[in-house]
XYZ file of C-alpha atoms in Angstrom:
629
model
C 0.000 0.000 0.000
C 1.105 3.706 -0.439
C 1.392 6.204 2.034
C -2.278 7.298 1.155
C -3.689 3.479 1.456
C -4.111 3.278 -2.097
C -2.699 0.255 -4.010
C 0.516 0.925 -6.052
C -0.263 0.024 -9.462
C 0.889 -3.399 -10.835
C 4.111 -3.826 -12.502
C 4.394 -6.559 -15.686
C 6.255 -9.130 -15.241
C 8.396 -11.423 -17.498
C 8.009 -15.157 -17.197
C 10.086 -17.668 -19.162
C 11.160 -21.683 -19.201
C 12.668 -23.061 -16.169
C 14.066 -25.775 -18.685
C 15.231 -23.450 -21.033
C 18.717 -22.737 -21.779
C 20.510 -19.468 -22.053
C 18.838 -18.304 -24.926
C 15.342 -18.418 -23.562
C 17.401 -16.726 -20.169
C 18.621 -13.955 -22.515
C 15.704 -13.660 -24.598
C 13.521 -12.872 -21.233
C 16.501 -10.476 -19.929
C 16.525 -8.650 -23.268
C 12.258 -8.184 -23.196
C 12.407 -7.190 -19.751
C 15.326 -4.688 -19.969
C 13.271 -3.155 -22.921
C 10.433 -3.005 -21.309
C 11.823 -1.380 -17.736
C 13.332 1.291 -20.288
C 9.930 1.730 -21.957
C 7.953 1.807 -18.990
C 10.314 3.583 -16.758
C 9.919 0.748 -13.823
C 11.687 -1.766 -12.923
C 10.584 -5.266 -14.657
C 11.783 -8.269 -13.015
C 12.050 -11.368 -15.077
C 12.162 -15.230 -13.521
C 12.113 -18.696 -14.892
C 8.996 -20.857 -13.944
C 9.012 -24.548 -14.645
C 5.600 -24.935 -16.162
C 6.615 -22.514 -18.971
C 7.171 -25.000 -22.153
C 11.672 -24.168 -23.284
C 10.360 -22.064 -26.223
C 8.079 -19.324 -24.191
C 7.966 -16.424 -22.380
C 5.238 -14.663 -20.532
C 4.039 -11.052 -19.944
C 2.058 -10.706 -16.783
C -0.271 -7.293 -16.548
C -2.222 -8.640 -13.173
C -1.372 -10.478 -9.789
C -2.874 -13.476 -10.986
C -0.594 -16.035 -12.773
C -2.378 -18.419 -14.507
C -1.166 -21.716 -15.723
C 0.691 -22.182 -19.237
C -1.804 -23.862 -21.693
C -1.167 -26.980 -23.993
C 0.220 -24.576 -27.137
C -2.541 -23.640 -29.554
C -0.793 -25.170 -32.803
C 3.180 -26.088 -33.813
C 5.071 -23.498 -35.167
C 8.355 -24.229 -37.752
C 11.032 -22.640 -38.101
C 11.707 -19.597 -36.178
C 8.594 -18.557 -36.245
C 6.846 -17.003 -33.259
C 2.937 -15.772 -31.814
C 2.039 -13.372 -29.842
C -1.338 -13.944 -28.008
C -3.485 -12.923 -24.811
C -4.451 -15.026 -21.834
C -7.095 -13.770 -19.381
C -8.436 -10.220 -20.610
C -6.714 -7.002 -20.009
C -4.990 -8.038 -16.340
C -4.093 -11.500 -17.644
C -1.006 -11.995 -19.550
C 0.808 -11.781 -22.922
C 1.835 -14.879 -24.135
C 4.803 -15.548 -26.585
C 5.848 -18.711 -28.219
C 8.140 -19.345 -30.888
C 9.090 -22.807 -32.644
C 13.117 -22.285 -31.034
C 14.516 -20.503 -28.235
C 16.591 -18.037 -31.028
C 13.074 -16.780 -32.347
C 12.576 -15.357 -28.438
C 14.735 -12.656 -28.997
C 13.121 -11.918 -32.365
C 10.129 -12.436 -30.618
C 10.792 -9.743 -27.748
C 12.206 -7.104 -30.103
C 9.586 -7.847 -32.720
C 7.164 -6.777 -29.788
C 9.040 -3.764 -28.769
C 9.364 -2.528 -32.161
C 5.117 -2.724 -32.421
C 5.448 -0.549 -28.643
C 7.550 2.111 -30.453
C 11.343 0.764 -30.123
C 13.805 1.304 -32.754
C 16.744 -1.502 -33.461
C 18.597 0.655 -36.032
C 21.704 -0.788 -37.772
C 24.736 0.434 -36.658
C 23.624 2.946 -33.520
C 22.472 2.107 -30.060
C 18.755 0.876 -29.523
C 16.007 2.864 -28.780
C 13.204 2.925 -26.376
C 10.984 5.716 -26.174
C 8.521 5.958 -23.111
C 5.169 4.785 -23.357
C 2.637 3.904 -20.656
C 1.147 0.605 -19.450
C -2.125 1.377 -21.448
C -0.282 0.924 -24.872
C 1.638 -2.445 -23.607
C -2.157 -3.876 -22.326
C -3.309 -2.622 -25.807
C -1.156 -5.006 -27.804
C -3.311 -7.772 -29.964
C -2.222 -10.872 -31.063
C -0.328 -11.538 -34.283
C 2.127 -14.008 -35.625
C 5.169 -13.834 -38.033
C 6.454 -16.391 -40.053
C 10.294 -15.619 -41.790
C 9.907 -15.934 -45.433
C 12.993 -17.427 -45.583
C 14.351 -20.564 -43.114
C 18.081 -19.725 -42.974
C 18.961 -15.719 -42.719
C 22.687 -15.346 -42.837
C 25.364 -12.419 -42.468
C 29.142 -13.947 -44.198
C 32.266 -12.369 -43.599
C 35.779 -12.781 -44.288
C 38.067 -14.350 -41.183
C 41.090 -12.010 -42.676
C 38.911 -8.807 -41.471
C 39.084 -9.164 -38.328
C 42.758 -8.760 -38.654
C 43.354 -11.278 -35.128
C 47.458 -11.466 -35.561
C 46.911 -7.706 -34.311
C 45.909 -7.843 -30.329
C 44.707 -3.971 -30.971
C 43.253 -4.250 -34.410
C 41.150 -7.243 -33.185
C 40.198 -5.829 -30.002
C 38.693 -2.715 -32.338
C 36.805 -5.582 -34.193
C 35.376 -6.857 -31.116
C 33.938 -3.578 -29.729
C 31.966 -3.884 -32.639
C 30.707 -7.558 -32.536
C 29.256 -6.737 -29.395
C 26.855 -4.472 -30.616
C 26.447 -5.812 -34.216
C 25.836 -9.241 -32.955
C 22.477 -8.616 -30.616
C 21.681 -6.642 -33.556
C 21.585 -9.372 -35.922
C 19.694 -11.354 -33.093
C 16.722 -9.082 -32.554
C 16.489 -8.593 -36.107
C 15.803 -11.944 -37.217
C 19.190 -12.999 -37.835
C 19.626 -17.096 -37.534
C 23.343 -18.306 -38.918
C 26.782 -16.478 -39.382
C 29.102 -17.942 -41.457
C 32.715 -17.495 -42.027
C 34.803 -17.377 -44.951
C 38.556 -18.892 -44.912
C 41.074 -18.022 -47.264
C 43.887 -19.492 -47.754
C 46.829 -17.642 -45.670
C 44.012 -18.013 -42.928
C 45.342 -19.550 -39.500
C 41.624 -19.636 -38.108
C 38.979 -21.258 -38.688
C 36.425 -19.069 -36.626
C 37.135 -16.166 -34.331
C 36.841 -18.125 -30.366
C 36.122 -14.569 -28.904
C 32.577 -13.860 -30.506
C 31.606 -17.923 -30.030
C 29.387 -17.124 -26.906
C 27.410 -13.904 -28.388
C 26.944 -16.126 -30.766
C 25.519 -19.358 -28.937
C 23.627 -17.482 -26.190
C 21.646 -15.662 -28.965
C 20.863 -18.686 -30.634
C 22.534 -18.059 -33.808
C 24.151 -21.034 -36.201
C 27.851 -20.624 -36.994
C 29.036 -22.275 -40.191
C 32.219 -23.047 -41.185
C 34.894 -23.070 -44.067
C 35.398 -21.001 -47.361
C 38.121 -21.067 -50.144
C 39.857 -24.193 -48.421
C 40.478 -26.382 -50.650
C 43.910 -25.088 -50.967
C 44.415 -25.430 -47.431
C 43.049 -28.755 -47.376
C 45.626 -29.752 -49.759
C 48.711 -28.115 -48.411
C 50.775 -26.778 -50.497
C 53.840 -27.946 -48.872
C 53.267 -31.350 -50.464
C 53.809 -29.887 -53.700
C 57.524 -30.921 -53.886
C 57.021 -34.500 -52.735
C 53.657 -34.837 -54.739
C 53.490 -32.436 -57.963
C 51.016 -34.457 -59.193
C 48.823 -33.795 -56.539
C 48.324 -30.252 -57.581
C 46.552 -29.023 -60.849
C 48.258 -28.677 -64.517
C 48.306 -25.254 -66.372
C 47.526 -25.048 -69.504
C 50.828 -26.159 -70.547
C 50.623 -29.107 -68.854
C 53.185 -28.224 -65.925
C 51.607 -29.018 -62.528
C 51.958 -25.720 -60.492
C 51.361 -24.989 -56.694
C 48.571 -22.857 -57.177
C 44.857 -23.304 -57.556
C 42.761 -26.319 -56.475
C 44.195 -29.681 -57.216
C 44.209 -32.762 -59.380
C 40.931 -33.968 -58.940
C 41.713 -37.432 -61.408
C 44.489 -38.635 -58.817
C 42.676 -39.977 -55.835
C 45.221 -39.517 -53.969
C 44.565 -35.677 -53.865
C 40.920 -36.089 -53.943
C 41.436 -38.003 -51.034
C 42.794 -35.824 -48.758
C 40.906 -32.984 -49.675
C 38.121 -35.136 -48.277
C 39.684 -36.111 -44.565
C 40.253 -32.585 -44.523
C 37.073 -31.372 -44.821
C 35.476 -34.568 -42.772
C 38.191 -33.071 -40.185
C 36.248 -29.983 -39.919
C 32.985 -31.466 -39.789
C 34.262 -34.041 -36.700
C 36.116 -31.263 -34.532
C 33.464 -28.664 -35.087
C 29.523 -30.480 -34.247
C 28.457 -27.101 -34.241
C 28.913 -25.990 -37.657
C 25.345 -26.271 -39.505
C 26.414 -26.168 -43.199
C 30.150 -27.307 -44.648
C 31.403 -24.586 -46.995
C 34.520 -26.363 -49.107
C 35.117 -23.963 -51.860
C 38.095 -23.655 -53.996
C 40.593 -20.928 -54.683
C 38.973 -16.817 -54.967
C 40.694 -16.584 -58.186
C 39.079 -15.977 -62.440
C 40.379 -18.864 -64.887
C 43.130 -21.353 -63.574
C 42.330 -22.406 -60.396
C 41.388 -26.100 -61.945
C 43.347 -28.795 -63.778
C 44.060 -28.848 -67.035
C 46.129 -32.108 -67.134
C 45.606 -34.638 -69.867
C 42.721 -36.326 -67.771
C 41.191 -33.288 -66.502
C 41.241 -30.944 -69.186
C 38.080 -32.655 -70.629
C 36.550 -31.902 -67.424
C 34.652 -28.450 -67.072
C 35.404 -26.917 -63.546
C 32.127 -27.249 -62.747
C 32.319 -31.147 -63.273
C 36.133 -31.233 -61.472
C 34.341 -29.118 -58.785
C 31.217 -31.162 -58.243
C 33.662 -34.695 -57.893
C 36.033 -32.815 -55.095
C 32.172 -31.708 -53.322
C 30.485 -35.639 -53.951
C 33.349 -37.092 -52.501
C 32.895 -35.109 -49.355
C 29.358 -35.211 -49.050
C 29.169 -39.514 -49.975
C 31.540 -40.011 -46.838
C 28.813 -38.063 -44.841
C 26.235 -39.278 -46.262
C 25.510 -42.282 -43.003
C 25.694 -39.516 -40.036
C 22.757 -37.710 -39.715
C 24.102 -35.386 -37.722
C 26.810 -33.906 -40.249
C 25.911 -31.025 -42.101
C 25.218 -30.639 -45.704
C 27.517 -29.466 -47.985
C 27.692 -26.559 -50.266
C 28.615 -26.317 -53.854
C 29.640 -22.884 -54.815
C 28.134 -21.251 -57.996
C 30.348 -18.992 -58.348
C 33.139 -17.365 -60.730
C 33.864 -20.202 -62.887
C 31.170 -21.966 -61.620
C 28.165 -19.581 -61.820
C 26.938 -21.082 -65.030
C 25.205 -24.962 -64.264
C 26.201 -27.659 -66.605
C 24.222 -30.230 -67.046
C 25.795 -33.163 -66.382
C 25.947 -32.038 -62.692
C 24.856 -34.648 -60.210
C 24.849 -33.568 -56.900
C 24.208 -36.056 -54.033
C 21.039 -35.625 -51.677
C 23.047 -34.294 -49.152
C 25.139 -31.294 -51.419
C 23.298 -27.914 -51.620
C 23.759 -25.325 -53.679
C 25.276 -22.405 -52.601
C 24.707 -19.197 -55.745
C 26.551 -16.069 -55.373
C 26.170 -14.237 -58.291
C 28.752 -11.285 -57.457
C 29.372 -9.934 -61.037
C 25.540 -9.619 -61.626
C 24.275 -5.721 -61.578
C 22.842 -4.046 -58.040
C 21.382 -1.069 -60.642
C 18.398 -3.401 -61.493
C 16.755 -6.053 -59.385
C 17.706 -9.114 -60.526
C 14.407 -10.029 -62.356
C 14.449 -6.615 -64.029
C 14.282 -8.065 -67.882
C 15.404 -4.648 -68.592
C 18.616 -5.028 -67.443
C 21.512 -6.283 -70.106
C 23.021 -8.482 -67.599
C 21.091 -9.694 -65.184
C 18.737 -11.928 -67.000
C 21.478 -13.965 -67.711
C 22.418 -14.427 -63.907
C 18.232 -15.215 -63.414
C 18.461 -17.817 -65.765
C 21.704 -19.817 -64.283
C 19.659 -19.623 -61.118
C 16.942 -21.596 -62.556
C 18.648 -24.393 -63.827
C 20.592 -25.088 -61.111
C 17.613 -25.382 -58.553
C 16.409 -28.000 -61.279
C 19.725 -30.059 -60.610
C 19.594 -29.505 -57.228
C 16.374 -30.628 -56.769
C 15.059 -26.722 -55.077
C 18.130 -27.424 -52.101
C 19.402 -23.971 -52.633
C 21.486 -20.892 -50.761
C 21.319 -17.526 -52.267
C 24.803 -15.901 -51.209
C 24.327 -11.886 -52.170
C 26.242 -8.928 -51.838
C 24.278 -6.485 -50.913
C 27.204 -4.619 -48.031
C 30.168 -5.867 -49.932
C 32.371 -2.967 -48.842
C 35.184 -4.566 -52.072
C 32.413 -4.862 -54.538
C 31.552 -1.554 -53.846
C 35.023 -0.279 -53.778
C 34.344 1.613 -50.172
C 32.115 3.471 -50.860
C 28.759 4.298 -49.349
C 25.345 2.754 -51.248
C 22.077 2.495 -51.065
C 19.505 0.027 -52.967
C 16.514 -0.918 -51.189
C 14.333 -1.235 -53.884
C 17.031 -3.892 -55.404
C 16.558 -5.537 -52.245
C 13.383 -5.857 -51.428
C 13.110 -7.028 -55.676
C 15.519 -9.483 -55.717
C 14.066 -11.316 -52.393
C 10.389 -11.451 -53.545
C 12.121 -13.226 -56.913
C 14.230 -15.785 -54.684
C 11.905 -16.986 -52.909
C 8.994 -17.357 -55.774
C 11.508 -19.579 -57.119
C 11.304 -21.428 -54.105
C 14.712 -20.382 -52.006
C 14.115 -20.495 -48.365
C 17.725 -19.655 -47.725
C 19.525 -16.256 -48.218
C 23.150 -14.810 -46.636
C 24.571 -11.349 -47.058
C 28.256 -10.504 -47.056
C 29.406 -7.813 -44.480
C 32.250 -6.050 -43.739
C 32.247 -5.279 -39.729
C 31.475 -2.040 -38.701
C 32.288 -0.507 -42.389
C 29.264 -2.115 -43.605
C 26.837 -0.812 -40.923
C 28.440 2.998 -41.695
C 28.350 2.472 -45.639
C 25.083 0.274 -46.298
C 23.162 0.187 -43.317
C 20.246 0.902 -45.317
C 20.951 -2.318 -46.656
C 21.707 -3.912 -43.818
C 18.547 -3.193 -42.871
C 16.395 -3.521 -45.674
C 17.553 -7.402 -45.632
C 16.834 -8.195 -42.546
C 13.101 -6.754 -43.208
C 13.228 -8.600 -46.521
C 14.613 -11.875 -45.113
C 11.339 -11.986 -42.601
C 9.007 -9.954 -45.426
C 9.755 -9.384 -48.761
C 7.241 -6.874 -49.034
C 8.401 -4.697 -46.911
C 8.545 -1.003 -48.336
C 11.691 -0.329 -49.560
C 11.415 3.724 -49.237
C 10.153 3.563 -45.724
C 13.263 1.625 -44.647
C 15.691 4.056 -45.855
C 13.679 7.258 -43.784
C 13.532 4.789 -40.965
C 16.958 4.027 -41.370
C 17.974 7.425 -41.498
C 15.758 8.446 -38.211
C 17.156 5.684 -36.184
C 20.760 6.112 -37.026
C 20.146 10.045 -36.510
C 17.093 11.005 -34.570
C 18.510 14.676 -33.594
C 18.587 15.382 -37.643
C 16.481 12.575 -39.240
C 14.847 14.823 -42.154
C 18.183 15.820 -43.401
C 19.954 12.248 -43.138
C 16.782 11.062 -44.983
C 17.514 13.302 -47.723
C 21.461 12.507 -48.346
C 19.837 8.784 -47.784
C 18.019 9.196 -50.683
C 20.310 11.213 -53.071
C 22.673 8.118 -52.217
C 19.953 5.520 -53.459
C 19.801 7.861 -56.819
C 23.860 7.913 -56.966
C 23.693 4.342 -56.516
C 21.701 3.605 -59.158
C 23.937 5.119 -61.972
C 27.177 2.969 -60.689
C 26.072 -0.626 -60.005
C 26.011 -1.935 -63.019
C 29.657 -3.325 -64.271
C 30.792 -5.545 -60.998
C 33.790 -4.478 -59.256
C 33.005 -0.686 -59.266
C 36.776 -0.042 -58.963
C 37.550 -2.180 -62.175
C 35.550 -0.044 -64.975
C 35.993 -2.713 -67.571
C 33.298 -2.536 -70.571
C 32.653 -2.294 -73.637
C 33.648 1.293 -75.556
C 30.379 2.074 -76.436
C 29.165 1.511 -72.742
C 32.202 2.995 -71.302
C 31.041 6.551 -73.222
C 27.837 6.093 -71.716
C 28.938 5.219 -67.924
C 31.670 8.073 -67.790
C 28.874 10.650 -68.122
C 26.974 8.213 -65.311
C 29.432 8.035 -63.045
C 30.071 12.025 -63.439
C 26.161 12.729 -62.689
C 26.864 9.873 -59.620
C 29.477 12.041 -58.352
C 27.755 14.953 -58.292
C 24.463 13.313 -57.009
C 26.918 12.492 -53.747
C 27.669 15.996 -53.647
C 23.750 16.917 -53.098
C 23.847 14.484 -50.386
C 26.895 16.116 -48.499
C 24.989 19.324 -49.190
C 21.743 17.833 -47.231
C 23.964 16.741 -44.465
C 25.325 19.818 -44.169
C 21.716 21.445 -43.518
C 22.140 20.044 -39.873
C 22.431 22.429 -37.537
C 26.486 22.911 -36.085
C 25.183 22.869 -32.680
C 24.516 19.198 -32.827
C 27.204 16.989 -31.817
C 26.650 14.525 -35.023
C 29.867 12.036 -35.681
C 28.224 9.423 -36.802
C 26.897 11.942 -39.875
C 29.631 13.732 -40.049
C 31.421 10.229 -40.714
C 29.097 8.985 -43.244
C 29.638 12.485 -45.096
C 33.200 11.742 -45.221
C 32.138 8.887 -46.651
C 30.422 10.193 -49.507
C 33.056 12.584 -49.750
C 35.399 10.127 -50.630
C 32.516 8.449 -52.718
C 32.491 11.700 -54.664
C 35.988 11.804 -55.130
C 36.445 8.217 -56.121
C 33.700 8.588 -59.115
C 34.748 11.645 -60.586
C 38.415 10.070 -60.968
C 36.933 6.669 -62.773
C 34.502 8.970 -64.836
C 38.373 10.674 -66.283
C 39.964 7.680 -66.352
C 37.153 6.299 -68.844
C 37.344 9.081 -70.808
C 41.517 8.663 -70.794
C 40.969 4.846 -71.792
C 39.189 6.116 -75.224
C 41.941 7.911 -76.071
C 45.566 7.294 -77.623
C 49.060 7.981 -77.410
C 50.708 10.409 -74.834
C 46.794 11.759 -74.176
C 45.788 8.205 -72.286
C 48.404 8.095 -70.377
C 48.601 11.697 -69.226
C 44.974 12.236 -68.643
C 44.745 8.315 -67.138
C 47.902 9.073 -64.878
C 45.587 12.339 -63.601
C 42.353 9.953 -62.926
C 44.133 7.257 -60.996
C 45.875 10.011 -59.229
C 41.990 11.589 -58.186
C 41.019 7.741 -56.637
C 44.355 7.560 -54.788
C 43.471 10.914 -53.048
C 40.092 10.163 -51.962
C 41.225 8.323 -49.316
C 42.606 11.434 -46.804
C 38.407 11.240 -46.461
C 38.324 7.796 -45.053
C 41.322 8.446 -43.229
C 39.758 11.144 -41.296
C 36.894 8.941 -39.641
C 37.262 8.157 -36.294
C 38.134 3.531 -36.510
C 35.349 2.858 -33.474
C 32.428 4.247 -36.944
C 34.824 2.963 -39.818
C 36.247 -0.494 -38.007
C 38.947 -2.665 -38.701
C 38.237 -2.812 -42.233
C 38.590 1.349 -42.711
C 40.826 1.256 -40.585
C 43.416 -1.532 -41.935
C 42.053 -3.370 -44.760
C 41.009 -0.225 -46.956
C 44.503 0.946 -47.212
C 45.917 -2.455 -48.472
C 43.141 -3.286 -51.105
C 43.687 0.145 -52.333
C 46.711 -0.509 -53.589
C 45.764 -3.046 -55.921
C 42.741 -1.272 -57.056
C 45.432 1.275 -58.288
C 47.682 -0.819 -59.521
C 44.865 -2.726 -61.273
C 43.652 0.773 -62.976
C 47.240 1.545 -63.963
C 47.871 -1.936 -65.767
C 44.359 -1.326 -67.264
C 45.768 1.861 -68.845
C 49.075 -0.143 -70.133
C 46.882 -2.572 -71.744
C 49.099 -5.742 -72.151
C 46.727 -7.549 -74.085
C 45.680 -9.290 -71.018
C 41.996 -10.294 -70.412
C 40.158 -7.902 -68.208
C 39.679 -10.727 -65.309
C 43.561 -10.680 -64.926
C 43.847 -7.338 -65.063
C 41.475 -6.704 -62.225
């Protein structure tokens, strides 16, 4: 009672499994803390037995009634949210795992007014107990099974005690990110001079929100060590003179080689139970990386891939609790051929990375896309629908660094996946770069990954508002001058490797001039926010597009120098590449903690061969563009 004798209003109350695990535990913690925040009370949280593992509770009234046998199965990680006992009883939440809790909970904070922005700290405005007793039931039901983020092991640069620490900082936000958003796997790519196979430190943000880790990458290299080169040249594969070299994949008629390739990867699959989907790719590399001996050379790298992938996935085939493997479509492989035959347990795995972000990737309007459409097809024929979609939608190399926007692309291409019946999609990040370059992105996947039809223009002012609430209408406006920017430079690949055809080249130098300037308008929105506002998460991203700016105007010159001759081409190209090396005293100036490990450290290195790719470009050399770039 209060000092007046009048009853102190009722305080919810979170419930949750008593033979849950630690997801469940932090699922109820996270809902709780939200809701203290919201409410401005304190919300206590405890674990009752008769709550089934995959449930929490909400109670609005003193009475606590009994758990219920559960209305209907869920599948997946799909989750309800119902009422039990009127306006003072409780709300009830189930989901079909203990990982769709924490959707769950932030899936009903967000309907309460929360904000989970990509890339900046949560957000939980204050409401009263009315508008939490208001809620109504509803259920949600991911359009797609597995949601993935992918990044590179390399990036978190872990030789470096400092540089990894900086990497960290950010995984602790980033990950219960990816959590309340819907996020259910993370996957790591290996490359070859990789001494890890997974980064230990993030493991338990990882487990404790319920999210799959998978394993592996360009290793087939690594599975075949190239040490055994000198003892075993036959091992390795055969150029196209026939002389066995220590590069690329390996032999894959000697079964020898084939052979350990395969303990290798059954290595992984026996030390690591946890990993939920074996990625055995072969070297990141255009043209070479497969045999060309006298047995192999009759064998398409997509046939001498499949064998090295069979193998694997036939010695797995007997323990049902090994994972399936992927085969990567990809590079070489990106085209199916049809005498493919994939075993039961090998899944496709299609990252189409030199396809064009400008169009969606149904658009029949684009010139290169309907080509990349129409390899997906036939290889969910061979594989029988058991397909991945890997995409690239914050691929900070890709994208050469610089800052994009393409919901519409987005929320396009994910409505196409999954009418041709994907159920699985990943996105490639780069750390914390990614959340300051692409968070639109960022977040327009996760929406898409749960939704496809979401609205793509409400995500980038939503975006914009949670990332900068003190100067949303002026973020929302760069936001969008950056979608229209985007739009004019996505269409070749590799945006730092402006290889095409001369008639399209005359065409895309005047594009990537109007994109540069179209960055400019969104600096000059940014700029509309008032000084008095301590803003360095703007004024970062304006650097950003600074340096976008700069980077654009010097590849629109350096097209124009490429259509010329003599002295003029390489005076005037000299001048362009000179333009992108300077760009990057913007990038330079952001503060690591907004630009990460990868602005920070990476950038600097891939730089260099962007430049030095640009200047060979200019030479010529007769080479094909692939090996040039």
């Amino acid at each position: 009672m209060s000092k007046a004798g009048v009853a102190a209003p009722f305080c919810p109350r979170v419930r949750f499994s008593g033979a849950g695990g630690e997801v469940a535990a932090l699922a109820a913690g996270d809902l709780s803390s939200g809701l203290a925040a919201m409410l401005a009370s304190r919300i206590e949280s405890s674990a009752d037995a008769s709550i089934p593992s995959a449930e929490m509770r909400i109670d609005l009234g003193d009475s606590v009634a009994a758990a219920p046998a559960s209305p209907g199965a869920l599948e997946g990680d799909s989750f309800d949210v119902s009422r039990q006992g009127g306006g003072a009883g409780s709300i009830v939440i189930r989901a079909a795992t203990e990982g769709g809790l924490i959707h769950a909970a932030s899936n009903l904070l967000e309907k309460l007014g929360a904000d989970f922005p990509p890339g900046a700290a949560p957000s939980y405005p204050r409401i009263d107990s009315a508008r939490l007793a208001a809620l109504r039931p509803w259920r949600v039901t991911p359009a797609f099974k597995r949601r993935a983020f992918v990044s590179d092991i390399m990036t978190w640069n872990y030789n470096f005690a400092d540089r990894l620490d900086l990497h960290l900082r950010h995984d602790r936000e980033f990950i219960p990110w990816m959590a309340r958003r819907g996020i259910n796997a993370f996957s790591y790519i290996r490359h070859a001079h990789d001494t890890r196979l997974k980064i230990d430190e993030i493991a338990p943000l990882l487990r404790e929100r319920g999210i799959d880790v998978e394993y592996g990458g360009h290793v087939i290299q690594l599975l075949l060590p190239r040490e055994r080169f000198a003892e075993h040249p036959e091992y390795f594969p055969a150029g196209d003179d026939g002389v066995r070299i220590a590069r690329g994949n390996l032999c894959v008629s000697n079964p020898d080689a084939v052979a350990i390739v395969r303990a290798g990867a059954l290595a992984y699959v026996h030390e690591h139970p946890e990993n939920r989907l074996l990625h055995i790719w072969g070297a990141d590399v255009w043209r070479g990386a497969w045999c060309r001996c006298g047995q192999c050379r009759e064998l398409p790298p997509q046939i001498q891939y499949m064998d090295v992938v069979n193998a694997i996935a036939g010695a797995l085939a007997d323990d049902s609790n090994a994972p399936p493997v992927a085969y990567l479509a990809y590079h070489d492989t990106i085209d199916p051929h049809p005498g493919l035959r994939p075993l039961d347990n090998v899944w496709l795995e299609w990252a189409p990375r030199e396809r064009c972000y400008s169009h969606a990737i149904d658009d029949p309007a684009c010139e290169i896309n309907p080509r990349y459409l129409e390899s997906l097809k036939r290889y969910i024929e061979i594989f029988n629908g058991r397909g991945h979609v890997f995409e690239y939608y914050a691929d900070a190399i890709l994208f050469g660094g610089l800052g994009f926007a393409t919901p519409a692309v987005v929320a396009r291409d994910l409505r196409a996946y999954r009418r041709l019946g994907i159920a699985s999609i990943s996105c490639l990040t780069f750390g914390a770069y990614s959340a300051m370059a692409y968070p639109v992105n960022l977040e327009a996947f996760v929406r898409g990954s749960r939704d496809p039809d979401f609205e793509p223009d409400a995500t980038l002012v939503e975006t914009s508002a949670g990332r900068h609430p003190r100067c949303a209408p002026e973020m929302a406006a760069a936001y969008r001058a950056v979608e229209r920017a985007s739009k004019l430079c996505l269409d070749y690949a590799d945006v730092m490797s402006p290889v095409m055809a001369p008639e399209k080249a005359v065409r895309k130098r005047n594009e990537l001039r109007e994109a540069a300037l179209t960055f400019n308008e969104a600096i000059a929105a940014a700029d509309q926010i008032a000084l008095s506002l301590d803003t360095p998460r703007a004024d970062a991203e304006k650097d950003l597009w600074r340096y976008s700016s700069d980077v654009l105007a010097g590849l629109s010159d350096y097209l124009g120098a490429i259509g010329e001759a003599g002295a003029d081409r390489r005076i005037r190209g000299k001048a362009a590449i000179a333009k992108v090396a300077g760009a990057i005293e913007r990038i330079r100036e952001i503060d690591p903690e907004i630009k990460g490990t990868w602005g920070a450290y990476d950038l600097e290195w891939i730089r260099e061969l962007w430049l030095s790719a640009l200047a060979r470009g200019l030479d010529g050399d007769g080479k094909p563009p692939e090996e040039l770039f």
